[in-house]
Amino acid sequence: LIAKIEECIARLYSEKEESSSRSNGKSESPTNSLHESHSDMNGSLSPMEQLEKQLRDKDAEMSKLSKDKEKLEAYTKQTLQIFQKKYFATTTDYKTKLKEKTAKIQALEAELANSKAEAENDPLLSSAIYGLNPGAVQNGMSHTDPTSDTTHDTA
């Protein structure tokens, strides 16, 4: 969009230069001035009046080009502001979503690390229990079990 606008501005400038060079070429050309002075002798305008008319035409053309330039610049600024607002809103939205996703990923990674640690500890705990003397385990259970009626003597 910005490239198109810059292209339009460049085109307007080139058209302005072409039209001014064409008009300058006509007024400065000796054959044209001779032809114009010849036609003026036939009755229409004096050379001074003709030059004033050309000057008024050039002024009118310059003011038209100036107005067109101002309109184009205003349009460009407005379009740029709209684009920037949309871009800012979109990037803000994406940044928020990215933060949410990052937080979710970190929570899942922490949960995975905890479950891995528990999975590593379970076999160690089981092997420690099985590694104990079954009688000692039974004895330990009977002494610590308050619901049990019988106590085993270790004599």
mmCIF file of C-alpha atoms in Angstrom:
data_model
loop_
_atom_site.group_PDB
_atom_site.id
_atom_site.type_symbol
_atom_site.label_atom_id
_atom_site.label_comp_id
_atom_site.label_asym_id
_atom_site.label_seq_id
_atom_site.Cartn_x
_atom_site.Cartn_y
_atom_site.Cartn_z
ATOM 1 C CA LEU A 1 0.000 0.000 0.000
ATOM 2 C CA ILE A 2 2.775 2.409 0.916
ATOM 3 C CA ALA A 3 4.669 1.457 -2.224
ATOM 4 C CA LYS A 4 1.584 2.247 -4.344
ATOM 5 C CA ILE A 5 1.212 5.627 -2.691
ATOM 6 C CA GLU A 6 4.883 6.451 -3.238
ATOM 7 C CA GLU A 7 4.503 5.345 -6.847
ATOM 8 C CA CYS A 8 1.523 7.715 -7.287
ATOM 9 C CA ILE A 9 3.480 10.599 -5.788
ATOM 10 C CA ALA A 10 6.429 9.899 -8.090
ATOM 11 C CA ARG A 11 4.090 9.702 -11.073
ATOM 12 C CA LEU A 12 2.492 13.029 -10.182
ATOM 13 C CA TYR A 13 5.888 14.662 -9.851
ATOM 14 C CA SER A 14 7.017 13.272 -13.191
ATOM 15 C CA GLU A 15 3.798 14.442 -14.880
ATOM 16 C CA LYS A 16 4.297 17.869 -13.350
ATOM 17 C CA GLU A 17 7.874 18.025 -14.648
ATOM 18 C CA GLU A 18 6.824 16.826 -18.109
ATOM 19 C CA SER A 19 4.037 19.372 -18.374
ATOM 20 C CA SER A 20 6.263 22.187 -17.172
ATOM 21 C CA SER A 21 9.058 21.145 -19.548
ATOM 22 C CA ARG A 22 6.580 20.966 -22.433
ATOM 23 C CA SER A 23 5.183 24.361 -21.629
ATOM 24 C CA ASN A 24 8.659 25.802 -21.131
ATOM 25 C CA GLY A 25 9.729 24.273 -24.418
ATOM 26 C CA LYS A 26 6.850 25.924 -26.222
ATOM 27 C CA SER A 27 7.364 29.358 -24.775
ATOM 28 C CA GLU A 28 11.137 29.323 -25.152
ATOM 29 C CA SER A 29 11.283 27.886 -28.649
ATOM 30 C CA PRO A 30 12.222 30.558 -31.205
ATOM 31 C CA THR A 31 9.989 29.111 -33.900
ATOM 32 C CA ASN A 32 7.034 29.022 -31.548
ATOM 33 C CA SER A 33 7.555 32.592 -30.394
ATOM 34 C CA LEU A 34 7.829 33.724 -34.006
ATOM 35 C CA HIS A 35 4.685 31.864 -34.873
ATOM 36 C CA GLU A 36 2.860 33.312 -31.867
ATOM 37 C CA SER A 37 3.981 36.855 -32.609
ATOM 38 C CA HIS A 38 2.862 36.396 -36.220
ATOM 39 C CA SER A 39 -0.565 35.248 -35.092
ATOM 40 C CA ASP A 40 -0.740 38.161 -32.647
ATOM 41 C CA MET A 41 -0.125 40.599 -35.462
ATOM 42 C CA ASN A 42 -3.165 39.209 -37.126
ATOM 43 C CA GLY A 43 -5.239 40.590 -34.331
ATOM 44 C CA SER A 44 -5.653 38.603 -31.112
ATOM 45 C CA LEU A 45 -3.192 39.381 -28.279
ATOM 46 C CA SER A 46 -0.034 41.349 -27.830
ATOM 47 C CA PRO A 47 3.121 39.436 -26.823
ATOM 48 C CA MET A 48 2.875 40.848 -23.293
ATOM 49 C CA GLU A 49 -0.749 39.749 -22.937
ATOM 50 C CA GLN A 50 0.082 36.361 -24.331
ATOM 51 C CA LEU A 51 2.901 35.885 -21.822
ATOM 52 C CA GLU A 52 0.597 36.978 -19.009
ATOM 53 C CA LYS A 53 -1.977 34.467 -20.185
ATOM 54 C CA GLN A 54 0.654 31.716 -20.237
ATOM 55 C CA LEU A 55 1.733 32.771 -16.743
ATOM 56 C CA ARG A 56 -1.858 32.582 -15.474
ATOM 57 C CA ASP A 57 -2.249 29.146 -17.069
ATOM 58 C CA LYS A 58 0.960 27.955 -15.416
ATOM 59 C CA ASP A 59 -0.149 29.368 -12.063
ATOM 60 C CA ALA A 60 -3.484 27.606 -12.388
ATOM 61 C CA GLU A 61 -1.750 24.349 -13.288
ATOM 62 C CA MET A 62 0.683 24.729 -10.372
ATOM 63 C CA SER A 63 -2.140 25.388 -7.914
ATOM 64 C CA LYS A 64 -4.060 22.366 -9.236
ATOM 65 C CA LEU A 65 -0.978 20.176 -8.846
ATOM 66 C CA SER A 66 -0.385 21.594 -5.382
ATOM 67 C CA LYS A 67 -3.971 20.790 -4.358
ATOM 68 C CA ASP A 68 -3.650 17.293 -5.791
ATOM 69 C CA LYS A 69 -0.432 16.806 -3.857
ATOM 70 C CA GLU A 70 -2.077 17.969 -0.620
ATOM 71 C CA LYS A 71 -5.024 15.621 -1.188
ATOM 72 C CA LEU A 72 -2.677 12.722 -1.864
ATOM 73 C CA GLU A 73 -0.609 13.480 1.238
ATOM 74 C CA ALA A 74 -3.754 13.687 3.397
ATOM 75 C CA TYR A 75 -4.997 10.388 1.988
ATOM 76 C CA THR A 76 -1.586 8.815 2.573
ATOM 77 C CA LYS A 77 -1.476 9.972 6.188
ATOM 78 C CA GLN A 78 -5.003 8.742 6.834
ATOM 79 C CA THR A 79 -4.317 5.368 5.258
ATOM 80 C CA LEU A 80 -1.075 5.029 7.175
ATOM 81 C CA GLN A 81 -2.820 5.800 10.465
ATOM 82 C CA ILE A 82 -5.501 3.192 9.769
ATOM 83 C CA PHE A 83 -2.850 0.644 8.855
ATOM 84 C CA GLN A 84 -0.832 1.409 11.993
ATOM 85 C CA LYS A 85 -3.913 1.067 14.221
ATOM 86 C CA LYS A 86 -4.787 -2.301 12.692
ATOM 87 C CA TYR A 87 -1.168 -3.446 12.899
ATOM 88 C CA PHE A 88 -0.878 -2.349 16.537
ATOM 89 C CA ALA A 89 -4.129 -4.096 17.482
ATOM 90 C CA THR A 90 -3.094 -7.282 15.687
ATOM 91 C CA THR A 91 0.385 -7.377 17.195
ATOM 92 C CA THR A 92 -0.999 -6.707 20.670
ATOM 93 C CA ASP A 93 -3.461 -9.558 20.228
ATOM 94 C CA TYR A 94 -0.740 -11.916 19.008
ATOM 95 C CA LYS A 95 1.582 -10.959 21.859
ATOM 96 C CA THR A 96 -1.176 -11.683 24.376
ATOM 97 C CA LYS A 97 -1.887 -15.053 22.794
ATOM 98 C CA LEU A 98 1.826 -15.847 22.736
ATOM 99 C CA LYS A 99 2.152 -15.074 26.453
ATOM 100 C CA GLU A 100 -0.834 -17.309 27.220
ATOM 101 C CA LYS A 101 0.605 -20.154 25.166
ATOM 102 C CA THR A 102 4.036 -19.734 26.782
ATOM 103 C CA ALA A 103 2.513 -19.843 30.272
ATOM 104 C CA LYS A 104 0.532 -22.965 29.353
ATOM 105 C CA ILE A 105 3.641 -24.656 27.943
ATOM 106 C CA GLN A 106 5.616 -23.845 31.089
ATOM 107 C CA ALA A 107 2.831 -25.234 33.303
ATOM 108 C CA LEU A 108 2.700 -28.436 31.249
ATOM 109 C CA GLU A 109 6.495 -28.789 31.365
ATOM 110 C CA ALA A 110 6.463 -28.385 35.160
ATOM 111 C CA GLU A 111 3.686 -30.972 35.441
ATOM 112 C CA LEU A 112 5.668 -33.351 33.231
ATOM 113 C CA ALA A 113 8.787 -32.882 35.366
ATOM 114 C CA ASN A 114 6.781 -33.630 38.548
ATOM 115 C CA SER A 115 5.238 -36.755 37.064
ATOM 116 C CA LYS A 116 8.681 -37.940 35.898
ATOM 117 C CA ALA A 117 10.090 -37.398 39.392
ATOM 118 C CA GLU A 118 7.190 -39.364 40.915
ATOM 119 C CA ALA A 119 7.638 -42.127 38.374
ATOM 120 C CA GLU A 120 11.325 -42.356 39.273
ATOM 121 C CA ASN A 121 10.578 -42.435 43.010
ATOM 122 C CA ASP A 122 7.888 -45.150 42.850
ATOM 123 C CA PRO A 123 10.226 -48.003 41.829
ATOM 124 C CA LEU A 124 12.778 -46.911 44.445
ATOM 125 C CA LEU A 125 10.146 -46.928 47.173
ATOM 126 C CA SER A 126 8.818 -50.293 46.071
ATOM 127 C CA SER A 127 12.273 -51.842 45.970
ATOM 128 C CA ALA A 128 13.044 -50.419 49.409
ATOM 129 C CA ILE A 129 9.904 -52.005 50.844
ATOM 130 C CA TYR A 130 10.596 -55.354 49.207
ATOM 131 C CA GLY A 131 14.203 -55.183 50.279
ATOM 132 C CA LEU A 132 13.261 -55.181 53.938
ATOM 133 C CA ASN A 133 12.895 -58.429 55.789
ATOM 134 C CA PRO A 134 9.325 -59.623 55.342
ATOM 135 C CA GLY A 135 9.194 -60.540 59.029
ATOM 136 C CA ALA A 136 10.357 -57.124 60.076
ATOM 137 C CA VAL A 137 7.787 -55.561 57.842
ATOM 138 C CA GLN A 138 5.113 -57.787 59.354
ATOM 139 C CA ASN A 139 6.365 -57.007 62.859
ATOM 140 C CA GLY A 140 6.436 -53.314 62.144
ATOM 141 C CA MET A 141 2.935 -53.449 60.842
ATOM 142 C CA SER A 142 1.575 -55.348 63.823
ATOM 143 C CA HIS A 143 3.143 -52.980 66.359
ATOM 144 C CA THR A 144 1.958 -49.906 64.586
ATOM 145 C CA ASP A 145 -1.518 -51.199 63.758
ATOM 146 C CA PRO A 146 -3.846 -50.131 66.582
ATOM 147 C CA THR A 147 -6.740 -52.205 65.250
ATOM 148 C CA SER A 148 -4.809 -55.421 65.475
ATOM 149 C CA ASP A 149 -5.597 -57.640 68.557
ATOM 150 C CA THR A 150 -2.560 -59.834 68.409
ATOM 151 C CA THR A 151 0.967 -58.761 68.977
ATOM 152 C CA HIS A 152 3.911 -60.822 67.939
ATOM 153 C CA ASP A 153 6.639 -61.516 70.409
ATOM 154 C CA THR A 154 10.140 -61.206 69.117
ATOM 155 C CA ALA A 155 11.705 -63.389 71.820
#
